[in-house]
Structures are given as structure tokens and as C-alpha cells.
Coordinates of C-alpha atoms in Angstrom, one line a residue:
M1 CA -18.0 22.4 -35.3
S2 CA -14.6 23.3 -34.0
V3 CA -12.0 20.6 -33.2
Q4 CA -12.0 21.6 -29.5
L5 CA -15.8 21.4 -29.3
S6 CA -15.8 18.0 -31.0
D7 CA -13.1 16.7 -28.6
S8 CA -15.2 18.0 -25.7
L9 CA -18.3 16.3 -26.9
L10 CA -16.5 13.0 -27.4
A11 CA -15.1 13.3 -23.8
E12 CA -18.6 14.0 -22.5
E13 CA -19.9 10.8 -23.9
V14 CA -17.2 8.8 -22.1
I15 CA -17.8 10.9 -18.9
Q16 CA -21.5 10.3 -18.7
A17 CA -21.1 6.5 -19.1
A18 CA -18.3 6.4 -16.6
S19 CA -20.2 8.5 -14.1
R20 CA -23.2 6.2 -14.3
Y21 CA -21.0 3.1 -13.8
L22 CA -19.2 4.7 -10.8
L23 CA -22.5 5.7 -9.1
H24 CA -23.6 2.1 -9.6
L25 CA -20.7 0.9 -7.5
Q26 CA -21.5 3.0 -4.5
H27 CA -22.5 1.2 -1.3
A28 CA -25.8 2.1 0.4
E29 CA -23.9 3.7 3.3
G30 CA -22.4 6.2 1.0
Y31 CA -18.9 4.9 0.5
W32 CA -17.0 3.1 -2.3
M33 CA -14.8 0.1 -1.8
A34 CA -13.4 -2.2 -4.5
W35 CA -11.1 -5.2 -4.2
L36 CA -7.5 -4.7 -3.5
E37 CA -5.4 -7.5 -5.0
T38 CA -1.8 -8.3 -4.0
N39 CA -0.1 -11.7 -4.1
V40 CA -0.4 -15.3 -3.1
T41 CA 1.4 -15.0 0.2
M42 CA -1.8 -13.5 1.7
E43 CA -3.6 -16.8 1.2
A44 CA -0.6 -19.0 2.0
E45 CA 0.0 -17.3 5.3
Y46 CA -3.7 -17.6 6.1
V47 CA -3.3 -21.3 5.8
F48 CA -0.2 -21.2 8.0
L49 CA -2.0 -19.1 10.6
L50 CA -5.0 -21.5 10.7
H51 CA -2.6 -24.4 11.5
C52 CA -0.7 -22.4 14.2
M53 CA -4.0 -21.7 15.8
G54 CA -5.2 -25.3 15.7
R55 CA -8.1 -24.4 13.5
C56 CA -9.4 -25.6 10.2
N57 CA -12.0 -24.6 7.7
R58 CA -12.8 -27.6 5.5
D59 CA -15.4 -25.8 3.4
R60 CA -12.8 -23.1 2.5
E61 CA -9.8 -25.4 1.7
Q62 CA -10.6 -26.2 -1.9
K63 CA -11.6 -22.6 -2.6
L64 CA -8.1 -21.7 -1.4
V65 CA -6.5 -24.3 -3.5
R66 CA -8.4 -23.0 -6.6
H67 CA -7.3 -19.5 -5.9
I68 CA -3.7 -20.4 -5.3
L69 CA -3.5 -22.5 -8.4
A70 CA -5.1 -19.8 -10.5
G71 CA -2.0 -17.6 -9.9
Q72 CA 0.7 -20.1 -11.0
T73 CA 2.6 -19.3 -14.1
E74 CA 3.7 -21.6 -16.9
E75 CA 7.1 -22.0 -15.4
G76 CA 5.6 -23.1 -12.1
A77 CA 6.1 -19.9 -10.1
W78 CA 4.0 -17.3 -8.4
T79 CA 4.6 -13.6 -9.0
L80 CA 4.4 -10.3 -7.1
F81 CA 2.3 -8.8 -9.9
P82 CA 0.6 -10.0 -13.0
G83 CA 3.1 -10.5 -15.8
G84 CA 6.1 -10.2 -13.5
P85 CA 8.9 -12.7 -13.0
G86 CA 8.6 -15.6 -10.7
D87 CA 9.2 -14.8 -7.1
L88 CA 10.9 -17.3 -4.8
N89 CA 9.2 -16.2 -1.6
C90 CA 5.7 -16.4 -3.1
T91 CA 6.5 -19.7 -4.7
V92 CA 7.8 -21.4 -1.6
E93 CA 4.9 -20.2 0.5
A94 CA 2.3 -21.3 -2.2
Y95 CA 4.0 -24.7 -2.5
L96 CA 3.9 -25.3 1.2
A97 CA 0.3 -24.1 1.5
L98 CA -0.8 -26.5 -1.3
K99 CA 0.9 -29.4 0.5
M100 CA -0.8 -28.5 3.7
L101 CA -4.1 -28.4 1.9
G102 CA -3.6 -31.9 0.7
M103 CA -1.8 -31.8 -2.6
Q104 CA 0.8 -34.4 -3.2
E105 CA 4.2 -33.3 -4.2
Q106 CA 4.2 -35.4 -7.4
H107 CA 1.2 -33.4 -8.6
E108 CA 2.2 -31.3 -11.6
P109 CA 1.7 -27.9 -10.1
L110 CA 4.0 -28.8 -7.2
A111 CA 6.5 -30.5 -9.4
K112 CA 6.8 -27.4 -11.6
A113 CA 7.0 -25.1 -8.5
R114 CA 9.7 -27.4 -6.9
N115 CA 11.8 -27.1 -10.1
F116 CA 11.6 -23.3 -10.0
I117 CA 12.5 -23.1 -6.3
Q118 CA 15.5 -25.4 -6.7
N119 CA 16.7 -23.5 -9.7
H120 CA 16.5 -20.2 -7.7
G121 CA 18.6 -21.2 -4.7
G122 CA 16.0 -23.1 -2.6
V123 CA 14.4 -22.2 0.7
E124 CA 17.7 -20.9 2.0
C125 CA 17.5 -17.8 -0.3
T126 CA 14.0 -16.7 0.8
R127 CA 13.3 -13.6 2.8
V128 CA 13.2 -13.5 6.6
F129 CA 9.3 -13.5 6.8
T130 CA 9.1 -16.7 4.7
R131 CA 11.7 -18.4 6.8
M132 CA 10.0 -17.3 10.0
W133 CA 6.8 -18.9 9.0
L134 CA 8.7 -22.1 8.1
A135 CA 10.3 -22.0 11.6
L136 CA 6.8 -21.6 13.2
L137 CA 5.8 -24.8 11.4
G138 CA 9.0 -26.7 12.4
L139 CA 10.5 -26.6 8.9
Y140 CA 13.4 -24.3 9.4
P141 CA 15.7 -23.7 12.4
W142 CA 14.9 -20.6 14.5
K143 CA 18.7 -20.2 15.1
S144 CA 19.1 -19.3 11.4
I145 CA 16.7 -16.4 11.5
P146 CA 17.7 -12.9 12.6
V147 CA 16.5 -11.9 16.0
V148 CA 14.1 -9.1 16.9
P149 CA 14.6 -8.9 20.7
V150 CA 11.6 -8.1 22.7
E151 CA 13.9 -6.1 25.0
M152 CA 13.8 -3.4 22.3
M153 CA 10.6 -2.2 24.1
F154 CA 12.9 -0.8 26.8
L155 CA 14.6 1.6 24.4
P156 CA 13.6 5.3 25.0
R157 CA 12.2 7.3 22.2
W158 CA 15.4 9.2 21.7
A159 CA 17.5 6.1 21.4
P160 CA 18.5 4.7 17.9
L161 CA 16.3 1.8 16.8
N162 CA 13.5 2.4 19.2
I163 CA 10.2 1.2 17.8
Y164 CA 9.2 4.7 16.6
D165 CA 12.3 4.8 14.3
F166 CA 10.4 2.2 12.2
A167 CA 7.5 3.0 9.9
S168 CA 4.0 2.5 11.2
W169 CA 3.6 -0.7 9.2
A170 CA 7.0 -2.1 10.3
R171 CA 6.4 -1.0 13.9
S172 CA 3.0 -2.6 14.2
T173 CA 4.5 -5.8 12.8
M174 CA 7.8 -6.0 14.7
V175 CA 6.3 -5.4 18.2
P176 CA 4.2 -8.6 18.2
L177 CA 7.0 -10.4 16.3
S178 CA 9.5 -9.6 19.0
I179 CA 7.3 -11.7 21.4
V180 CA 7.0 -14.6 18.9
M181 CA 10.7 -14.6 18.1
S182 CA 11.7 -14.5 21.7
R183 CA 9.4 -17.5 22.5
R184 CA 10.3 -19.3 19.3
P185 CA 7.2 -21.5 19.3
V186 CA 6.9 -24.5 16.9
F187 CA 3.6 -25.8 15.6
P188 CA 4.6 -29.1 13.9
L189 CA 2.8 -30.3 10.8
E190 CA 0.8 -33.5 10.8
N191 CA 2.1 -36.8 9.5
G192 CA 5.7 -35.6 9.2
L193 CA 4.9 -33.3 6.3
S194 CA 8.0 -31.5 5.3
I195 CA 9.6 -29.5 2.4
D196 CA 13.0 -31.1 2.6
E197 CA 12.9 -31.3 -1.2
L198 CA 13.1 -27.5 -1.4
F199 CA 16.5 -27.2 0.3
V200 CA 19.5 -26.9 -2.0
R201 CA 22.1 -27.2 0.8
E202 CA 22.1 -29.7 3.7
Q203 CA 22.4 -27.0 6.4
P204 CA 20.2 -23.9 6.1
S205 CA 22.1 -20.7 6.1
P206 CA 20.7 -17.2 5.8
P207 CA 21.2 -15.5 2.4
L208 CA 23.9 -12.8 2.5
R209 CA 23.6 -9.4 0.9
G210 CA 26.1 -6.7 0.2
E211 CA 27.1 -5.3 3.5
D212 CA 28.6 -2.0 4.6
G213 CA 30.1 -1.3 8.0
W214 CA 26.8 -0.8 9.7
E215 CA 25.4 -4.0 8.4
R216 CA 28.5 -6.0 9.5
F217 CA 28.1 -4.4 12.9
F218 CA 24.4 -5.3 13.2
R219 CA 25.1 -8.9 12.0
G220 CA 27.6 -9.2 14.8
I221 CA 25.0 -7.9 17.2
D222 CA 22.6 -10.5 15.8
E223 CA 25.1 -13.2 16.5
L224 CA 25.3 -12.0 20.1
L225 CA 21.5 -12.0 20.4
H226 CA 21.4 -15.6 19.2
L227 CA 23.9 -16.5 21.9
Y228 CA 21.9 -14.6 24.5
Q229 CA 18.8 -16.5 23.4
R230 CA 20.5 -19.8 24.5
F231 CA 21.0 -18.5 28.1
P232 CA 18.8 -20.3 30.7
F233 CA 17.6 -16.9 31.9
H234 CA 16.9 -13.5 30.3
I235 CA 17.1 -10.5 32.6
G236 CA 14.1 -8.2 32.1
R237 CA 12.5 -10.3 29.4
K238 CA 9.2 -10.9 31.3
S239 CA 8.8 -7.1 31.8
A240 CA 9.7 -6.5 28.1
E241 CA 7.1 -9.0 27.0
Q242 CA 4.5 -7.3 29.2
K243 CA 5.3 -3.9 27.7
A244 CA 5.0 -5.4 24.2
I245 CA 1.6 -7.0 25.1
D246 CA 0.4 -3.7 26.5
W247 CA 1.4 -2.0 23.3
I248 CA -0.4 -4.5 21.2
L249 CA -3.6 -4.2 23.3
R250 CA -3.5 -0.4 23.1
H251 CA -3.1 -0.5 19.3
Q252 CA -6.0 -2.9 18.7
E253 CA -8.8 -1.1 16.8
R254 CA -12.5 -1.1 17.9
D255 CA -13.4 -3.8 15.4
G256 CA -10.6 -6.1 16.4
N257 CA -8.0 -5.4 13.7
W258 CA -4.4 -4.2 14.1
A259 CA -3.2 -1.4 11.8
G260 CA -5.6 -2.4 9.1
I261 CA -3.0 -4.7 7.5
Q262 CA -2.5 -8.4 7.3
P263 CA 1.1 -8.7 8.8
A264 CA 0.4 -6.7 11.9
W265 CA -2.9 -8.5 12.4
F266 CA -1.6 -12.1 11.9
Y267 CA 1.5 -11.5 14.1
S268 CA -0.5 -9.8 16.9
L269 CA -2.8 -12.9 17.1
L270 CA 0.2 -15.1 17.2
A271 CA 1.8 -13.1 19.9
L272 CA -1.4 -13.3 22.0
K273 CA -1.5 -17.0 21.5
V274 CA 2.1 -17.7 22.5
V275 CA 1.7 -15.8 25.8
G276 CA -1.4 -17.7 26.7
M277 CA -4.0 -15.1 25.8
E278 CA -5.9 -17.1 23.2
K279 CA -9.1 -16.9 25.3
S280 CA -8.9 -13.2 25.8
E281 CA -11.4 -10.7 24.5
A282 CA -8.7 -9.1 22.4
F283 CA -7.9 -12.3 20.7
R284 CA -11.6 -13.2 20.1
K285 CA -12.3 -9.8 18.5
G286 CA -9.1 -10.0 16.4
W287 CA -9.9 -13.5 15.1
E288 CA -13.6 -12.7 14.3
A289 CA -12.6 -9.5 12.4
L290 CA -10.4 -11.6 10.1
E291 CA -13.5 -12.7 8.3
T292 CA -14.2 -9.2 7.0
F293 CA -11.0 -9.3 4.9
G294 CA -11.9 -12.5 3.1
V295 CA -13.4 -12.6 -0.4
E296 CA -15.4 -15.5 -1.9
T297 CA -15.7 -15.2 -5.7
D298 CA -18.4 -16.4 -8.0
D299 CA -16.1 -19.0 -9.6
G300 CA -15.5 -20.8 -6.3
R301 CA -12.3 -19.2 -5.0
W302 CA -11.5 -17.6 -1.7
W303 CA -8.8 -15.1 -1.1
F304 CA -7.6 -12.7 1.6
H305 CA -7.2 -8.9 1.4
A306 CA -3.9 -7.5 2.5
C307 CA -5.8 -4.3 3.4
I308 CA -9.1 -2.6 2.4
S309 CA -9.4 0.9 1.1
P310 CA -12.9 2.4 1.6
T311 CA -11.8 5.9 2.6
W312 CA -9.3 6.2 -0.2
D313 CA -11.7 4.8 -2.8
T314 CA -14.5 7.1 -1.6
G315 CA -12.4 10.3 -1.7
L316 CA -11.2 9.5 -5.2
S317 CA -14.8 8.7 -6.3
V318 CA -16.0 12.1 -5.1
L319 CA -13.2 13.8 -7.0
A320 CA -14.0 11.8 -10.1
L321 CA -17.8 12.5 -10.0
T322 CA -17.4 16.2 -9.2
S323 CA -14.8 16.6 -12.0
A324 CA -17.3 15.0 -14.3
G325 CA -19.9 17.6 -13.4
L326 CA -22.1 15.9 -10.8
P327 CA -23.7 18.7 -8.7
S328 CA -22.1 19.2 -5.2
N329 CA -25.5 18.6 -3.6
H330 CA -26.3 15.4 -5.5
P331 CA -28.1 13.0 -3.2
S332 CA -25.4 10.4 -3.6
L333 CA -22.7 12.9 -2.7
L334 CA -24.6 14.1 0.3
N335 CA -24.7 10.6 1.6
T336 CA -21.0 10.3 1.0
G337 CA -20.2 13.6 2.6
N338 CA -21.9 12.5 5.8
W339 CA -20.1 9.2 5.8
L340 CA -16.7 10.9 5.3
L341 CA -17.3 13.2 8.3
Q342 CA -18.0 10.2 10.5
Q343 CA -14.6 8.7 9.5
Q344 CA -12.5 11.6 10.7
I345 CA -10.1 10.6 13.5
F346 CA -9.6 12.9 16.5
V347 CA -7.9 10.5 18.9
H348 CA -4.2 10.5 19.2
G349 CA -2.2 7.9 17.2
D350 CA 1.5 7.1 16.9
W351 CA 2.0 10.2 14.8
K352 CA 1.7 12.1 18.2
I353 CA 5.2 10.9 19.2
R354 CA 6.9 13.2 16.7
R355 CA 4.2 15.9 16.7
P356 CA 3.2 16.1 20.4
K357 CA 1.6 19.6 20.1
A358 CA -0.6 18.7 17.1
Q359 CA -4.3 17.8 17.4
G360 CA -6.1 15.0 15.6
G361 CA -8.1 15.5 12.4
G362 CA -6.9 13.1 9.8
W363 CA -8.4 10.2 7.9
A364 CA -7.3 6.6 7.6
F365 CA -7.2 4.3 4.6
E366 CA -9.6 1.7 6.2
F367 CA -12.9 1.7 8.1
M368 CA -11.1 1.6 11.4
N369 CA -7.5 2.5 11.9
D370 CA -7.5 5.2 14.5
C371 CA -3.9 4.7 15.4
Y372 CA -2.7 5.4 11.9
P373 CA -4.4 8.2 9.9
D374 CA -2.4 9.1 6.8
L375 CA -1.6 12.2 4.9
D376 CA -2.5 10.8 1.5
D377 CA -6.1 10.0 2.5
T378 CA -6.4 13.2 4.5
A379 CA -5.4 15.4 1.5
V380 CA -7.8 13.5 -0.8
I381 CA -10.7 13.7 1.6
L382 CA -10.2 17.4 2.3
M383 CA -10.2 18.0 -1.5
A384 CA -13.4 15.8 -1.8
L385 CA -15.2 17.6 1.1
S386 CA -14.2 21.0 -0.5
K387 CA -16.3 20.0 -3.5
L388 CA -19.4 19.2 -1.5
R389 CA -22.2 21.2 0.1
L390 CA -23.8 19.4 3.0
P391 CA -26.9 20.1 5.1
D392 CA -24.7 20.7 8.1
E393 CA -22.3 23.1 6.6
E394 CA -20.9 24.2 10.0
R395 CA -19.8 20.6 10.7
R396 CA -18.2 20.3 7.3
K397 CA -16.2 23.5 7.8
K398 CA -15.1 22.4 11.3
S399 CA -14.0 19.1 9.8
L400 CA -12.0 20.9 7.0
T401 CA -10.3 23.1 9.6
A402 CA -9.3 20.2 11.8
G403 CA -8.0 18.2 8.9
F404 CA -6.1 21.1 7.4
Q405 CA -4.4 21.8 10.7
W406 CA -3.4 18.2 11.3
M407 CA -2.0 18.0 7.7
T408 CA 0.0 21.1 8.1
A409 CA 1.5 20.0 11.4
M410 CA 2.7 16.8 9.8
Q411 CA 5.1 18.5 7.4
S412 CA 8.6 17.1 7.7
K413 CA 11.7 19.2 8.2
N414 CA 12.8 18.8 4.6
G415 CA 9.5 20.3 3.4
G416 CA 7.8 17.1 2.2
W417 CA 5.1 14.9 3.7
A418 CA 5.3 11.2 4.3
A419 CA 2.4 8.8 4.6
F420 CA 1.9 8.3 8.3
D421 CA 4.7 10.0 10.3
A422 CA 6.8 13.1 10.2
D423 CA 10.6 13.0 10.1
N424 CA 10.7 9.2 10.0
I425 CA 13.9 9.2 8.1
T426 CA 16.7 7.4 10.0
S427 CA 18.5 4.8 7.9
L428 CA 19.6 2.5 10.7
P429 CA 16.4 0.3 10.7
C430 CA 17.2 -0.6 7.1
R431 CA 20.6 -2.0 8.1
I432 CA 19.6 -4.7 10.7
P433 CA 19.6 -8.3 9.4
F434 CA 15.9 -8.8 10.0
C435 CA 14.9 -6.0 7.6
D436 CA 15.6 -7.7 4.3
F437 CA 12.1 -6.9 3.1
G438 CA 10.5 -3.7 1.6
A439 CA 10.6 -0.3 3.1
V440 CA 10.9 -0.1 6.9
T441 CA 10.9 3.7 7.3
D442 CA 8.4 6.3 6.1
P443 CA 10.3 9.3 4.7
P444 CA 8.5 12.1 2.8
S445 CA 7.6 11.1 -0.8
E446 CA 6.9 13.1 -3.9
D447 CA 3.4 11.8 -4.5
V448 CA 2.1 12.4 -1.0
T449 CA 3.7 15.8 -0.9
A450 CA 2.0 16.6 -4.3
H451 CA -1.5 15.6 -3.0
V452 CA -1.0 17.8 0.0
L453 CA 0.0 20.8 -2.1
E454 CA -2.8 20.2 -4.5
C455 CA -5.2 20.3 -1.5
Y456 CA -3.7 23.6 -0.3
G457 CA -4.2 25.1 -3.7
M458 CA -7.8 24.2 -3.7
F459 CA -8.2 26.3 -0.5
G460 CA -6.4 29.3 -2.2
Y461 CA -2.9 28.9 -0.8
D462 CA 0.2 29.5 -2.9
E463 CA 3.9 29.9 -2.5
A464 CA 3.4 33.1 -0.5
W465 CA 2.8 30.8 2.4
H466 CA 6.0 29.3 3.8
V467 CA 4.4 25.8 4.2
V468 CA 3.6 25.6 0.5
R469 CA 6.9 27.2 -0.5
R470 CA 8.9 24.6 1.4
G471 CA 6.8 21.8 -0.2
V472 CA 7.5 23.2 -3.7
D473 CA 11.2 23.4 -2.9
Y474 CA 11.1 19.8 -1.8
L475 CA 9.6 18.8 -5.2
K476 CA 12.2 20.8 -7.0
R477 CA 15.0 19.0 -5.2
T478 CA 13.5 15.6 -5.8
Q479 CA 12.8 16.0 -9.5
Q480 CA 14.8 13.5 -11.6
T481 CA 17.3 14.8 -14.2
D482 CA 14.9 13.7 -17.0
G483 CA 12.1 15.8 -15.6
S484 CA 10.0 13.1 -13.9
W485 CA 9.2 12.3 -10.3
F486 CA 9.4 9.0 -8.5
G487 CA 6.1 7.3 -7.5
R488 CA 6.3 5.9 -3.9
W489 CA 2.7 4.7 -3.7
G490 CA 1.8 4.2 -7.4
V491 CA 3.6 2.8 -10.4
N492 CA 5.9 4.7 -10.8
Y493 CA 7.3 7.8 -12.5
I494 CA 4.1 8.2 -14.4
Y495 CA 2.2 8.2 -11.1
G496 CA 4.7 10.6 -9.4
T497 CA 4.8 13.0 -12.4
G498 CA 1.1 12.9 -12.9
A499 CA 0.6 13.8 -9.2
V500 CA 3.2 16.6 -9.0
L501 CA 2.1 18.6 -12.1
P502 CA -1.5 19.3 -10.9
A503 CA -0.1 20.1 -7.5
L504 CA 2.2 22.7 -8.9
A505 CA -0.6 24.2 -11.0
S506 CA -2.9 24.3 -8.0
V507 CA -0.5 26.4 -5.8
G508 CA 0.2 28.8 -8.6
V509 CA 3.6 27.7 -9.9
N510 CA 4.4 29.1 -13.3
M511 CA 3.9 26.1 -15.5
K512 CA 6.0 27.7 -18.3
E513 CA 9.2 27.4 -16.2
P514 CA 11.8 25.1 -17.7
W515 CA 11.8 22.6 -14.9
V516 CA 8.0 22.1 -15.3
Q517 CA 8.2 21.9 -19.0
R518 CA 10.8 19.1 -18.7
A519 CA 8.2 17.1 -16.8
L520 CA 5.6 17.7 -19.4
D521 CA 8.0 16.8 -22.2
W522 CA 8.9 13.6 -20.3
L523 CA 5.3 12.6 -20.2
T524 CA 4.8 13.3 -23.9
G525 CA 7.9 11.4 -24.8
H526 CA 6.7 8.2 -23.0
Q527 CA 3.3 8.0 -24.7
N528 CA 2.6 4.6 -26.3
E529 CA 1.6 4.1 -29.9
D530 CA -2.0 3.3 -28.9
G531 CA -2.3 6.7 -27.3
G532 CA -2.1 5.4 -23.7
W533 CA 0.6 5.3 -21.1
G534 CA 1.9 2.3 -19.2
E535 CA 4.8 1.6 -16.8
S536 CA 5.8 -1.8 -15.5
C537 CA 6.3 -2.6 -11.8
L538 CA 9.8 -3.7 -13.0
S539 CA 10.7 0.0 -13.2
Y540 CA 11.5 0.0 -9.5
A541 CA 14.3 -2.5 -10.1
D542 CA 15.3 -1.9 -13.7
P543 CA 15.7 1.7 -15.1
A544 CA 15.1 0.3 -18.6
W545 CA 11.4 0.1 -17.7
I546 CA 11.0 3.6 -16.4
G547 CA 8.0 5.1 -18.2
R548 CA 7.6 1.9 -20.2
G549 CA 5.0 -0.8 -20.2
E550 CA 1.6 -1.9 -21.6
S551 CA -0.9 0.9 -21.6
T552 CA -3.4 0.9 -18.7
P553 CA -6.5 3.2 -18.1
S554 CA -5.1 4.4 -14.7
Q555 CA -1.6 5.3 -15.9
T556 CA -3.0 6.9 -19.1
A557 CA -5.3 9.0 -16.8
W558 CA -2.4 10.1 -14.6
A559 CA -0.5 11.3 -17.7
L560 CA -3.5 13.1 -19.0
I561 CA -4.1 14.8 -15.7
G562 CA -0.5 16.0 -15.8
L563 CA -0.8 17.3 -19.4
V564 CA -4.0 19.2 -18.6
A565 CA -2.5 20.7 -15.5
G566 CA 0.5 21.9 -17.6
G567 CA -1.6 23.6 -20.1
R568 CA -1.4 20.9 -22.8
A569 CA -5.0 19.8 -23.0
N570 CA -5.3 21.1 -26.6
T571 CA -2.4 19.0 -27.9
P572 CA -2.2 15.8 -30.0
A573 CA -0.8 13.9 -27.0
A574 CA -3.9 14.7 -24.9
T575 CA -6.3 14.0 -27.9
R576 CA -4.7 10.6 -28.4
A577 CA -5.0 9.9 -24.7
V578 CA -8.7 10.7 -24.7
A579 CA -9.1 8.5 -27.8
Y580 CA -7.4 5.6 -26.0
L581 CA -9.7 5.9 -23.0
R582 CA -12.8 6.1 -25.3
N583 CA -11.7 3.1 -27.3
T584 CA -11.0 1.0 -24.3
Q585 CA -14.1 1.8 -22.3
R586 CA -16.5 -1.0 -21.8
S587 CA -20.2 -0.8 -22.8
D588 CA -21.2 -0.5 -19.1
G589 CA -18.9 2.6 -18.7
G590 CA -16.1 1.0 -16.8
W591 CA -12.6 0.0 -17.9
D592 CA -10.6 -3.3 -17.6
E593 CA -7.2 -3.3 -15.9
T594 CA -5.5 -6.5 -15.0
L595 CA -2.0 -5.1 -14.4
Y596 CA -1.1 -3.6 -11.0
T597 CA -0.5 0.1 -10.8
G598 CA -0.4 0.5 -7.0
T599 CA 2.7 0.2 -4.9
G600 CA 3.0 -1.0 -1.3
F601 CA 6.7 -1.4 -1.1
P602 CA 8.8 -0.6 -4.2
Q603 CA 10.3 -3.9 -5.6
D604 CA 8.6 -6.0 -2.9
F605 CA 4.9 -5.5 -2.7
F606 CA 2.5 -4.3 -5.4
I607 CA -1.3 -3.6 -5.4
G608 CA -4.0 -4.0 -7.9
Y609 CA -6.6 -1.4 -7.0
R610 CA -9.8 -2.4 -8.8
L611 CA -11.3 1.1 -8.6
Y612 CA -8.3 2.9 -10.1
A613 CA -9.3 2.0 -13.7
H614 CA -12.6 3.8 -13.1
V615 CA -11.9 6.8 -10.9
F616 CA -8.7 8.2 -12.5
P617 CA -10.0 8.2 -16.1
L618 CA -13.1 10.0 -15.0
I619 CA -11.0 12.6 -13.1
A620 CA -8.7 13.1 -16.1
L621 CA -11.6 13.4 -18.6
G622 CA -13.5 15.8 -16.5
R623 CA -10.5 18.1 -16.1
Y624 CA -9.7 17.7 -19.8
K625 CA -13.2 18.8 -20.8
Q626 CA -13.1 21.7 -18.4
A627 CA -9.8 22.9 -19.8
L628 CA -11.1 22.8 -23.4
E629 CA -14.2 24.7 -22.5
K630 CA -12.2 27.4 -20.8
R631 CA -10.3 28.2 -24.0

């Protein structure tokens, strides 16, 4: 038996077990959806929201306590990702939530957390969002928090800092927040509960950051806005508030959610409450829908999803199973195909602002998020549907055409594709004092662009088409000097590089060209001794961690996908990667992955996609086996 055939048979054993396991995870309706884990601020802010709404859930309180405590580290902190350093914002919010849930401050978990907080600058050094929640609860002065004026709703779309200059996730958060911050409500805690012990200085002052001229300018504007806030009257504010309320109501989804994400949802509910709309149908639907994001575990914990990912999980699962050799007309895939067709979005969302001539046809990450279909999901779903054969082939082809046209229309001027918008690249929103958190704009990224190009290649397009050629040129420009690519939505350079290489191969780029070979060499040079690949979330802040970290199934799969695409399936690096995946596979066919390999906002918000450890190894192994059998 040849070495190639032996390796192929070994991969087949792993593939069959993994396929059975993934099929077992499918929901009856045809979709896949696994847990999406983030950090403790989700549960803490749920506790805060309950208080602001004057509601309580006694049965849930101890389950929340158990979940919050489960994430505390030995030093007393809470982290943004497993194994990461203690995070001040997470720790302050967890500390307060535990006190509100009845824990006494002398209790050991709070004593350890308090020590960490005091040693890291105290409450005064937390982000704007954390201090804003404290202000809502009467624990921090509103005057010390940067202003988001509701009057920004009057800015025309051509004006700098209009709401459409912000990314979709920032926009859907800041519009309701502008109402809340203009009203400055306070919902005092019972029995004088406070966190005075967490302040290091007597008078709270906002943390300063390195400033350039623009940031000094906007800080001066913020001081003027605070002064204006103290005026007894505010010209046009009532009209501005009504414009913001109308915007919120227009952007509520059919099931009651806003933007499919926790921040936009929570703040929209708060905005409706402070303007007296707590008894409205919009509020009722929004509040009831919150329950769909909660998870109760078998060990008695309760936690809150930041988001859910059925469309994304389903598209990746189809790609995994078809790569593994599951027939395109398999009953499970027929069910999935029909479900995916039903999820396509033809109504106009915020993307229409910058692409007014385009027609709908994309897919969103969640069950219902018609306002914000995204390019990553759309590319993956189009690839998935291209692998299927459905009873209604005419409908499938029309769906593919509409998705293809929308995706093409969303190309940005620099040749790349962003997640939700086109040409959302202005830097001014990042300079205002309020925006001290995460990414607030949505410029094109290497990984989304790669998925779009890989999709085009599956439909037979190459660099002869100007759209593809501009996309490839964008990837050439954004390649790092070491040969890798940055990962915006996955950790990190392994994700970016593992996405770009199959995209280049798909659209017919010569994989022997030096710039492509540098990327392949970079991957090979970062393989761990155990045969896997890993990269810490720390790589976004510390270059020493780029391409380095404990091996994980998903990151190993991304690297293997890249090697196979680059013609290196029959190499020791690929063989060792397959051995790693085989050796770490569970007896039920799945893999364990406790580390986070998903990215929400680089440095600020990370995601543990529970399904990544199962779908990406299956995609990689399927492509590996196919490559060996072609030789």
C-alpha cells in the first residue's frame, strides 16, 4: 500500500466518524446551531438590565451566580477569553452583578476581585460602556461619561459622523444610546448598595488615552456637549428623540430583536423605557424575544448569548459534509437546502444607503436580522448551495443569482469586501471620546474578501473578470511582509492565511508565485511540535504571539486547508496535521476545543464557536483526501 493511499485511508476513518457526529447535531428543521460563548459581561449586563426594568427572576439568580463564579480566575479576575489575562471591565461588571445578586463583599470571590480591580486602576479606568451601566445604576456620575448627542440624528448622510459612518453594530447601539444618554436616567440600587470600595481616587475622572489633534478636538466638543446638557432647554431635542425612536422601531426585527446582538437589543429596550414606551408592542416583543438568547446548562448555570449563529453554522456544516463526500441529494442536505432558501433576505437594509442601486439577496448570521445581511454568511451560503441539488432547482438557481448579484454590488472601492457595508472606512468615528471600545467602522477585511473570492471561483470566475482581479489585488496589498494575512473575524493570522490561500487557488491564481509560496512557508514555519497549529487571542495586541499558541482543532484545520490549497497536501506538515486531528478526535467523532478562535472585535471581544472544532477539521480532511486521490 502506498504512503498516499495509507494517509487517505487514515483520513477517511476520521472523516466518517466526524460526519456521523455532525449529522447528529442537525436540528429537525434542517439547520445547525451551536453555542456561541463570549465573556461574563453578557450575564452581568443582563442583571443590570433586569434591575433597570424593575424586573426580577428569583429562580434564575443562583444559576447566574454559579455561571459568573465559574469564570473567575485564581487571581480573582474575569477574562475576555479562556487563558487570557484578567480584564478590568469584565471584573468590575462581574463584581457588581454578584453584589446585586446577594453576595456580600467580604465573601472570598469578591475580596479577590476587589483586590484585582484596585491594583488595576479602579472603576475610573474602565471603558465607557462599563461606566455607563454604573451611571444608570447611580454608581457613577453621568457628567464624567462622554456624550452621544441624540441631535446627531439630524446629520445628513453626507455629513461627517452621521450614523451611517459607523459600523452596523455601532450604529444600532449608538442610536438608542443617544436617547438614554440625553435623558441620563438613574435606577438606584436597593438598600444603598454601592461599589465605593472599587474607586481608587476620590473623584471619578475618565481614563485618558494617547491623543492626536482630532482626538483633542473631539474632547473639546465633548466638553461643550456636557455644558449644553446642563442648559434648561435643548433646541430640537424632542424632534431628534422622535427621529431616533422611529429609527429604532424601523430596525426592530419580526421576532422582536435588534440587529441580532446583545448591545443593540439591551439599549433599544432601555431607550423605549426612558421615553415611556414600556407598554408598547415593540417593547413587549423585544423583551419576550430575549428569552431565546438564554441558555440553561445541565450543571445548573444560566448564561446569555451575545449573538446566535444558525446561518453561519449551517453553511459551514454543508461545506464540511459535502467535502467529506456526503451526496448532494442526501435527505439531510435537502432539508438544509430548503431551510437556507427560506433565510435569504430580499428586503432593503442599511447596506442600501451606500449601494442604492443594488437589490437584496444576502443572508444574515442569525435567524432574523433582515436589516443586516452580511457578506461572510452570503459567500458561505452561496458555496453551500452550489454543492446541493434540490427538488426545486429553479428556485435554487434564482437564489444563487440574487445572492451573487448582491455580493458583487457590495465590493468596496479598494477591491475588498467588508462584513456588512461597502466603503465604511472613515476614521473619524474612532476618534470621538465615546468610542474607546472595539471596532466602530467596518472596512474591508482579508478574510471576508477571501471567502467572497473563493465563492466566485466555485462558479468558474477567475482574474479575467475585473471584480475578481480587484479582489486579488486587494489581497496582494494587504499581505504581511512575512507572507501571512490578518484575521479580522477569526484568530488570527492563521485564520486569515488559511482563508486567503483557498480563495487564491479557487480563482486560478498561480500558487507557485513567490508571494503565495511565502504564505505557505509561513504556515509550515508555525506548526507546533504536536502537529497542530494554534494562535492566542493575545496576537492582536502582542506581535510575539502571532502564529503562536496551544494547538486547537479549528486552527489546525485552517492551516491544513491552506496547505492543501497551495499544493502541499503530500508533505510532512500536512501528514502531521492529519495525525494531530486523528489523535485528538473523540470516540463520538467530535473534537474538544475550550480556547476561543473567533473574533468579534480585535483585542476587545472574542468568541468561542462551539461548532468550529467540528466543521473545519471535516472540511480540511475532506479536501486533504480529495487532493491525495487526485495525484
